[in-house]
Short mmCIF file of C-alpha atoms and ligand atoms in Angstrom, two decimals:
data_model
loop_
_atom_site.label_atom_id
_atom_site.label_comp_id
_atom_site.label_asym_id
_atom_site.label_seq_id
_atom_site.Cartn_x
_atom_site.Cartn_y
_atom_site.Cartn_z
CA MET A 1 -17.58 -3.20 -15.75
CA ASN A 2 -17.77 -2.98 -12.03
CA ASN A 3 -15.48 -4.83 -9.68
CA GLU A 4 -17.12 -6.23 -6.61
CA LEU A 5 -16.36 -8.83 -4.06
CA GLU A 6 -18.99 -11.40 -3.48
CA ASN A 7 -18.94 -13.61 -0.41
CA GLY A 8 -15.21 -12.97 -0.18
CA GLU A 9 -14.68 -15.33 -3.06
CA MET A 10 -11.29 -14.75 -4.61
CA SER A 11 -8.97 -16.99 -6.50
CA GLY A 12 -5.74 -16.40 -8.34
CA ASN A 13 -6.03 -13.12 -10.11
CA SER A 14 -9.69 -13.60 -10.83
CA GLN A 15 -10.23 -12.22 -7.34
CA MET A 16 -13.04 -10.07 -8.53
CA ILE A 17 -16.52 -10.96 -9.47
CA MET A 18 -17.11 -8.92 -12.58
CA ILE A 19 -20.57 -7.52 -12.74
CA ASP A 20 -21.93 -7.27 -16.22
CA LEU A 21 -22.08 -3.51 -16.39
CA ASP A 22 -19.94 -1.50 -18.73
CA ILE A 23 -19.08 2.15 -18.41
CA GLN A 24 -20.68 2.62 -21.84
CA ASP A 25 -24.00 1.46 -20.39
CA ILE A 26 -24.16 4.90 -18.79
CA GLU A 27 -26.43 7.28 -20.61
CA GLY A 28 -24.43 9.81 -22.65
CA ILE A 29 -21.15 7.87 -22.58
CA GLY A 30 -19.91 6.46 -25.87
CA PRO A 31 -16.61 4.89 -26.88
CA THR A 32 -14.73 8.23 -27.09
CA THR A 33 -15.70 9.38 -23.60
CA ALA A 34 -15.12 5.86 -22.24
CA LYS A 35 -11.58 6.03 -23.65
CA LYS A 36 -10.97 9.42 -22.02
CA LEU A 37 -12.30 8.12 -18.72
CA LYS A 38 -10.09 5.07 -18.94
CA GLU A 39 -7.07 7.28 -19.52
CA ALA A 40 -8.07 9.20 -16.40
CA GLY A 41 -8.04 5.93 -14.41
CA ILE A 42 -11.85 5.56 -14.30
CA LEU A 43 -12.44 1.96 -15.25
CA SER A 44 -15.79 1.14 -13.70
CA VAL A 45 -19.23 2.63 -13.22
CA MET A 46 -18.47 2.78 -9.49
CA ASP A 47 -15.22 4.69 -10.10
CA LEU A 48 -17.21 7.30 -12.00
CA ALA A 49 -20.08 7.42 -9.51
CA VAL A 50 -17.72 8.33 -6.66
CA ALA A 51 -15.49 10.73 -8.65
CA SER A 52 -15.27 14.39 -7.72
CA THR A 53 -16.61 16.87 -10.28
CA ASP A 54 -13.60 19.19 -10.04
CA GLU A 55 -11.02 16.46 -10.48
CA LEU A 56 -12.94 14.71 -13.25
CA SER A 57 -13.39 17.88 -15.29
CA VAL A 58 -9.62 18.46 -15.18
CA ASP A 59 -8.78 14.82 -15.90
CA ILE A 60 -11.01 14.52 -18.98
CA ASN A 61 -10.67 18.14 -20.06
CA SER A 62 -14.39 18.90 -19.92
CA SER A 63 -16.57 21.55 -18.31
CA LYS A 64 -17.65 20.98 -14.73
CA GLU A 65 -21.27 20.65 -15.93
CA THR A 66 -20.33 17.81 -18.30
CA ALA A 67 -18.29 16.05 -15.60
CA ALA A 68 -21.18 16.40 -13.14
CA SER A 69 -23.63 15.01 -15.69
CA TYR A 70 -21.48 11.88 -16.17
CA ILE A 71 -21.20 11.36 -12.42
CA ILE A 72 -24.97 11.76 -11.92
CA ALA A 73 -25.69 9.38 -14.81
CA ALA A 74 -23.31 6.79 -13.31
CA GLN A 75 -24.99 7.11 -9.90
CA ARG A 76 -28.43 6.74 -11.53
CA LEU A 77 -27.35 3.59 -13.35
CA LEU A 78 -26.01 2.08 -10.13
CA ARG A 79 -29.27 2.83 -8.33
CA GLU A 80 -31.45 1.50 -11.15
CA SER A 81 -29.43 -1.71 -11.40
CA HIS A 82 -29.62 -2.12 -7.59
CA LEU A 83 -25.85 -2.50 -7.52
CA LEU A 84 -25.56 -0.13 -4.60
CA ASP A 85 -27.34 -2.79 -2.54
CA LYS A 86 -24.16 -4.81 -2.89
CA GLU A 87 -22.27 -2.17 -0.94
CA PHE A 88 -23.86 -3.72 2.14
CA ILE A 89 -22.75 -7.15 3.15
CA THR A 90 -23.78 -9.12 6.16
CA ALA A 91 -21.24 -9.67 8.91
CA ASP A 92 -20.90 -13.36 8.03
CA ALA A 93 -20.03 -12.41 4.46
CA ALA A 94 -17.52 -9.92 5.90
CA LEU A 95 -16.02 -12.78 7.88
CA GLN A 96 -15.82 -14.89 4.71
CA LYS A 97 -13.99 -12.04 3.05
CA ARG A 98 -11.53 -11.86 5.95
CA LYS A 99 -10.94 -15.58 5.52
CA ALA A 100 -9.75 -14.91 1.97
CA MET A 101 -7.00 -12.77 3.51
CA LEU A 102 -3.50 -14.04 2.75
CA ARG A 103 -0.20 -13.43 4.54
CA CYS A 104 3.27 -12.99 3.13
CA ALA A 105 6.33 -13.84 5.21
CA THR A 106 8.83 -11.01 5.70
CA GLY A 107 11.99 -13.12 5.83
CA SER A 108 12.29 -12.81 9.61
CA THR A 109 10.13 -15.11 11.73
CA ALA A 110 10.42 -12.59 14.58
CA LEU A 111 8.96 -9.87 12.38
CA ASP A 112 6.30 -12.31 11.13
CA ASP A 113 5.36 -12.99 14.76
CA LEU A 114 5.01 -9.28 15.41
CA LEU A 115 2.63 -9.17 12.44
CA LEU A 116 0.84 -12.31 13.70
CA GLY A 117 1.92 -14.35 10.70
CA GLY A 118 3.19 -11.93 8.06
CA ILE A 119 2.05 -9.03 5.94
CA GLU A 120 -1.70 -9.16 5.33
CA THR A 121 -3.63 -8.69 2.15
CA GLN A 122 -6.73 -6.43 2.31
CA ALA A 123 -4.63 -4.01 4.36
CA VAL A 124 -2.17 -1.15 4.12
CA THR A 125 0.98 -1.83 6.16
CA GLU A 126 3.25 1.11 6.85
CA PHE A 127 6.92 0.83 7.85
CA TYR A 128 8.42 4.07 9.03
CA GLY A 129 11.75 4.96 10.51
CA GLU A 130 14.92 6.93 10.06
CA PHE A 131 17.36 6.46 7.18
CA GLY A 132 19.03 3.05 7.15
CA SER A 133 16.42 1.54 9.49
CA GLY A 134 15.61 -1.19 6.98
CA LYS A 135 12.45 -0.01 5.22
CA SER A 136 13.75 -0.57 1.70
CA GLN A 137 15.43 -3.82 2.71
CA ILE A 138 12.09 -5.21 3.90
CA CYS A 139 10.59 -4.19 0.54
CA HIS A 140 13.41 -5.90 -1.41
CA THR A 141 13.02 -9.08 0.65
CA LEU A 142 9.27 -9.16 0.01
CA CYS A 143 10.01 -9.10 -3.73
CA ALA A 144 11.84 -12.42 -3.36
CA ILE A 145 9.33 -14.06 -1.01
CA ALA A 146 6.05 -13.03 -2.69
CA ARG A 147 6.78 -15.22 -5.72
CA GLN A 148 7.05 -18.32 -3.50
CA PRO A 149 4.17 -20.75 -3.03
CA VAL A 150 1.75 -20.07 -0.19
CA GLU A 151 3.04 -23.10 1.75
CA ASN A 152 6.51 -21.49 1.76
CA GLY A 153 5.23 -18.20 3.13
CA GLY A 154 4.75 -16.48 -0.23
CA LEU A 155 1.70 -15.42 -2.19
CA ASN A 156 2.60 -17.13 -5.46
CA SER A 157 2.31 -13.74 -7.08
CA GLY A 158 3.99 -10.83 -8.74
CA VAL A 159 4.99 -7.61 -7.01
CA ILE A 160 4.49 -4.02 -8.10
CA TYR A 161 7.31 -1.86 -6.77
CA ILE A 162 6.84 1.90 -6.99
CA ASP A 163 10.19 3.52 -6.32
CA THR A 164 10.02 7.22 -5.47
CA GLU A 165 13.55 7.54 -4.11
CA GLY A 166 15.53 5.73 -6.79
CA THR A 167 16.70 3.13 -4.28
CA PHE A 168 15.33 -0.05 -5.88
CA ARG A 169 18.22 -2.40 -6.73
CA PRO A 170 17.40 -5.49 -8.82
CA GLU A 171 20.85 -6.92 -7.97
CA ARG A 172 19.90 -6.81 -4.26
CA VAL A 173 16.72 -8.80 -5.00
CA GLU A 174 18.88 -11.23 -6.98
CA GLN A 175 21.32 -11.54 -4.06
CA ILE A 176 18.48 -12.12 -1.57
CA ALA A 177 16.96 -14.77 -3.86
CA ARG A 178 20.29 -16.60 -4.23
CA ALA A 179 20.99 -16.46 -0.49
CA ARG A 180 17.56 -18.00 0.07
CA GLU A 181 18.23 -20.64 -2.58
CA LEU A 182 15.40 -19.36 -4.76
CA ASP A 183 15.43 -18.93 -8.52
CA PRO A 184 16.51 -15.30 -9.10
CA SER A 185 15.52 -15.13 -12.76
CA GLU A 186 11.97 -16.24 -12.05
CA ILE A 187 11.73 -13.76 -9.17
CA LEU A 188 13.14 -10.79 -11.11
CA LYS A 189 10.60 -11.44 -13.89
CA SER A 190 7.78 -11.28 -11.35
CA VAL A 191 8.65 -7.81 -10.04
CA ALA A 192 7.30 -4.84 -11.99
CA VAL A 193 9.19 -1.70 -11.06
CA CYS A 194 8.09 1.85 -11.72
CA LYS A 195 10.37 4.73 -10.92
CA VAL A 196 8.35 7.87 -10.30
CA TYR A 197 9.74 11.35 -10.52
CA ASN A 198 7.24 13.71 -8.95
CA SER A 199 4.09 13.68 -6.86
CA SER A 200 1.74 14.07 -9.85
CA HIS A 201 3.41 11.10 -11.53
CA LEU A 202 2.91 9.04 -8.37
CA GLU A 203 -0.76 10.04 -8.11
CA LEU A 204 -1.27 9.12 -11.76
CA ILE A 205 0.26 5.67 -11.31
CA VAL A 206 -1.82 5.02 -8.18
CA LYS A 207 -4.97 6.09 -10.01
CA ASP A 208 -4.36 3.43 -12.64
CA LEU A 209 -3.04 0.70 -10.34
CA GLY A 210 -6.06 -1.58 -10.77
CA ARG A 211 -5.01 -2.27 -14.34
CA TYR A 212 -1.38 -2.98 -13.43
CA ILE A 213 -2.38 -5.29 -10.57
CA ASP A 214 -4.26 -7.41 -13.10
CA ASP A 215 -1.55 -7.22 -15.77
CA PHE A 216 1.25 -8.25 -13.42
CA LYS A 217 -0.81 -10.69 -11.34
CA ALA A 218 0.42 -8.84 -8.29
CA LYS A 219 -0.64 -9.54 -4.72
CA ILE A 220 1.75 -6.99 -3.28
CA VAL A 221 2.04 -3.32 -4.12
CA ILE A 222 5.01 -1.55 -2.56
CA ILE A 223 5.42 2.22 -2.47
CA ASP A 224 8.88 3.15 -1.21
CA SER A 225 8.32 5.88 -0.04
CA ILE A 226 4.79 7.27 0.07
CA ILE A 227 5.75 10.74 1.29
CA SER A 228 9.16 11.79 -0.06
CA LEU A 229 7.95 13.44 -3.26
CA HIS A 230 4.99 15.25 -1.68
CA ARG A 231 7.19 16.28 1.22
CA ALA A 232 9.83 17.77 -1.05
CA GLU A 233 7.41 19.50 -3.40
CA PHE A 234 4.95 20.89 -0.88
CA ALA A 235 7.34 22.62 1.45
CA GLY A 236 6.05 25.25 3.85
CA ARG A 237 2.81 25.61 5.76
CA GLY A 238 0.90 27.41 3.02
CA THR A 239 0.76 24.29 0.89
CA LEU A 240 0.24 21.77 3.68
CA ALA A 241 -3.54 21.48 3.32
CA ASP A 242 -3.21 20.89 -0.41
CA ARG A 243 -0.51 18.26 0.16
CA GLN A 244 -2.57 16.45 2.80
CA GLN A 245 -5.63 16.42 0.55
CA ARG A 246 -3.67 14.90 -2.31
CA LEU A 247 -2.04 12.31 -0.06
CA ASN A 248 -5.46 11.49 1.33
CA GLY A 249 -6.92 10.88 -2.14
CA MET A 250 -4.06 8.56 -3.02
CA LEU A 251 -4.20 6.61 0.25
CA HIS A 252 -7.94 6.05 -0.03
CA LYS A 253 -7.48 4.65 -3.50
CA LEU A 254 -4.82 2.29 -2.07
CA ILE A 255 -7.13 1.09 0.74
CA ARG A 256 -9.88 0.40 -1.77
CA LEU A 257 -7.51 -1.50 -4.07
CA ALA A 258 -6.24 -3.60 -1.16
CA GLU A 259 -9.80 -4.71 -0.40
CA ILE A 260 -11.13 -5.16 -3.92
CA TYR A 261 -8.13 -7.07 -5.25
CA ASN A 262 -7.20 -8.87 -2.02
CA ILE A 263 -3.68 -7.46 -2.18
CA ALA A 264 -1.16 -6.30 0.42
CA VAL A 265 -0.19 -2.65 0.13
CA ILE A 266 3.15 -1.78 1.74
CA ILE A 267 4.09 1.84 2.17
CA THR A 268 7.25 3.24 3.68
CA ASN A 269 7.36 6.57 5.44
CA GLN A 270 9.98 8.84 6.84
CA VAL A 271 10.26 10.22 10.35
CA GLN A 272 9.62 13.89 10.99
CA SER A 273 13.21 14.91 11.45
CA SER A 274 16.60 13.37 11.17
CA PRO A 275 18.03 12.36 14.53
CA ASP A 276 21.05 14.59 14.06
CA THR A 277 18.95 17.72 14.36
CA PHE A 278 17.82 19.21 17.66
CA PHE A 279 14.27 19.82 16.55
CA GLY A 280 11.41 17.41 16.11
CA ASP A 281 10.92 13.90 17.38
CA PRO A 282 12.73 11.26 15.30
CA THR A 283 10.16 8.66 16.35
CA LYS A 284 7.23 10.53 14.79
CA ALA A 285 6.09 9.49 11.35
CA ALA A 286 5.90 12.15 8.65
CA GLY A 287 2.63 12.87 6.89
CA GLY A 288 0.50 13.39 9.97
CA ASN A 289 -3.01 12.06 10.48
CA VAL A 290 -3.64 11.40 6.83
CA ILE A 291 -1.14 8.53 6.64
CA GLY A 292 -1.78 7.47 10.25
CA HIS A 293 -5.47 6.93 9.60
CA ALA A 294 -5.01 5.28 6.22
CA SER A 295 -2.53 2.66 7.41
CA THR A 296 -4.13 -0.45 8.85
CA TYR A 297 -0.85 -1.36 10.55
CA ARG A 298 1.99 1.04 11.43
CA ILE A 299 5.38 -0.35 12.31
CA TYR A 300 8.22 1.82 13.59
CA LEU A 301 11.74 0.67 12.71
CA ARG A 302 14.86 1.68 14.57
CA LYS A 303 18.53 0.79 14.34
CA SER A 304 20.11 -0.74 17.42
CA GLY A 305 23.77 -1.40 16.68
CA GLU A 306 23.81 -3.92 13.88
CA ASN A 307 20.26 -4.98 14.63
CA ARG A 308 16.86 -3.49 13.99
CA ILE A 309 13.95 -3.05 16.36
CA ALA A 310 10.43 -3.15 14.95
CA LYS A 311 7.59 -1.86 17.07
CA MET A 312 3.87 -2.21 16.32
CA MET A 313 2.55 1.32 16.81
CA ASP A 314 -0.97 1.07 15.52
CA SER A 315 -3.24 -1.84 14.69
CA PRO A 316 -6.88 -2.79 15.20
CA TYR A 317 -5.89 -6.04 16.92
CA HIS A 318 -2.14 -6.67 17.19
CA PRO A 319 -0.56 -6.21 20.62
CA TYR A 320 1.64 -3.12 20.79
CA SER A 321 4.77 -5.23 21.10
CA ASP A 322 8.24 -4.99 19.63
CA THR A 323 10.79 -7.38 18.25
CA ARG A 324 14.35 -7.54 16.91
CA PHE A 325 15.56 -8.62 13.53
CA THR A 326 18.59 -8.02 11.36
CA ILE A 327 19.58 -7.47 7.75
CA THR A 328 21.89 -9.96 6.09
CA GLU A 329 22.60 -11.13 2.56
CA LYS A 330 19.20 -12.88 2.82
CA GLY A 331 17.55 -9.49 3.31
CA THR A 332 15.33 -9.26 6.38
CA ASP A 333 16.52 -12.02 8.69
CA ASP A 334 16.36 -13.34 12.27
CA LEU A 335 19.07 -12.58 14.80
CA GLU A 336 21.57 -15.39 14.99
CA GLU A 337 21.66 -15.82 18.75
CA THR A 338 17.91 -15.80 19.36
CA GLY A 339 17.15 -17.60 16.14
CA LYS A 340 13.55 -16.60 16.26
CA LYS A 341 10.65 -15.56 18.42
CA SER A 342 12.14 -12.55 20.15
CA THR A 343 8.86 -10.67 20.22
CA SER A 344 8.30 -8.95 23.53
CA LYS A 345 4.71 -8.59 24.58
CA LYS A 346 5.20 -5.54 26.76
CA SER A 347 3.05 -2.67 25.66
CA THR A 348 4.52 0.67 24.71
CA SER A 349 3.67 4.00 26.28
CA LYS A 350 0.57 5.93 25.36
CA LYS A 351 2.73 8.54 23.69
CA ASP A 352 4.15 5.92 21.36
CA LYS A 353 0.71 4.80 20.33
CA GLU A 354 -0.61 8.21 19.44
CA ILE A 355 -1.10 8.96 15.82
CA GLU A 356 0.97 12.06 15.33
CA GLU A 357 -0.32 15.47 14.44
CA ILE A 358 0.49 17.03 11.12
CA GLU A 359 4.11 18.01 11.16
CA GLU A 360 4.98 21.64 11.39
P1 GTP B 401 16.09 5.46 3.82
O1 GTP B 401 15.47 5.00 2.55
O2 GTP B 401 17.40 6.14 3.63
O3 GTP B 401 15.16 6.28 4.67
O4 GTP B 401 16.47 4.17 4.69
P2 GTP B 401 15.83 2.70 4.71
O5 GTP B 401 15.10 2.52 5.99
O6 GTP B 401 15.12 2.39 3.46
O7 GTP B 401 17.16 1.84 4.81
P3 GTP B 401 17.50 0.54 4.01
O8 GTP B 401 16.41 -0.44 4.08
O9 GTP B 401 18.03 0.89 2.67
O10 GTP B 401 18.68 -0.04 4.92
C1 GTP B 401 20.00 0.24 4.64
C2 GTP B 401 20.82 -0.64 5.58
O11 GTP B 401 20.56 -2.01 5.26
C3 GTP B 401 22.29 -0.44 5.41
O12 GTP B 401 22.76 0.57 6.26
C4 GTP B 401 22.81 -1.80 5.79
O13 GTP B 401 22.93 -1.87 7.20
C5 GTP B 401 21.72 -2.75 5.41
N1 GTP B 401 22.02 -3.41 4.12
C6 GTP B 401 21.72 -2.96 2.89
N2 GTP B 401 22.15 -3.81 1.94
C7 GTP B 401 22.74 -4.82 2.60
C8 GTP B 401 23.39 -6.02 2.18
O14 GTP B 401 23.53 -6.30 1.01
N3 GTP B 401 23.86 -6.83 3.15
C9 GTP B 401 23.72 -6.53 4.47
N4 GTP B 401 24.20 -7.37 5.37
N5 GTP B 401 23.12 -5.42 4.90
C10 GTP B 401 22.64 -4.57 3.99
MG1 MG B 402 14.83 3.39 1.69
#
């Protein structure tokens, strides 16, 4: 079956218009191969048509010739069924699709203002900053808010939380829910957590995310953090190109999922160096161009005493402004004295806006 958006029409978790085309409709693919493909995260004819021969042959344990023949057969089927025509949509249909975009409140109205109303679906939002800057706290707060009805700033949905650093704490989500006078048991049931141990494990989970998004009725996918495992495992310049290529593959899958399923993808990222070292700029995101280009919105977080400063660093349409928020028992929260709306509209320097080069 192929998953396509049509006229931006999405509702509940039946966001997708399922086109009546099964992977077994492809010439030469029977139930056994379909099962192998499914295990490799290839669920639709389109997934197969855009797969790479090298990767597919490894994933399904076949020769490169066999993998190539499947890909060519999938492309032929798409052409013959004129489904590729659906890859083009008119601008008014694109606008309709944008109108299906939803926003989730962050817990701080100041941060929501910076994001022009909250975290968007159909986009990848990246929070990066030094340790303790509040990245994981934002993620925990979103777990509590996402389950809330749309009129209360939520998405009435589940959350998929991919924890690469072992820092997810269900008791913190429970505390945030209680402090916000929300039902903790209902919220905890709506969060599906996956602790991943190495970069290959993370890539595998991302490959198969489409299925989990459906199963858990999720509108938010959180990856906290996107880079730590790849950064630790691919140390040294010799392996940098390989690391960037693998990160790139994963991020493109995330962008596609965000659009097809109308979900918000939140990734957290580290800064290039810790501020207690003399080398490197602690305001530069790790991961270089690959993450910079994949993120629709990039927000830099910084500690300022007890408070946090969030700065919009990259966005197709948000002003490059900054704002202050804090972290309390309610999770992400507004400063007491300002209450809300502390967003400053002054633009940041050109240097701040640059997407950083691949770290050394
Ligand atoms: P790394 O993952 O280490 O890179 O940092 P991070 O940006 O994810 O930091 P995180 O979001 O975990 O923020 C940690 C900070 O949040 C702590 O230093 C505290 O200031 C604050 N914090 C965490 N839990 C609580 C809590 O229960 N109550 C309050 N008031 N603050 C908390
Ligand atoms: Mg963290």
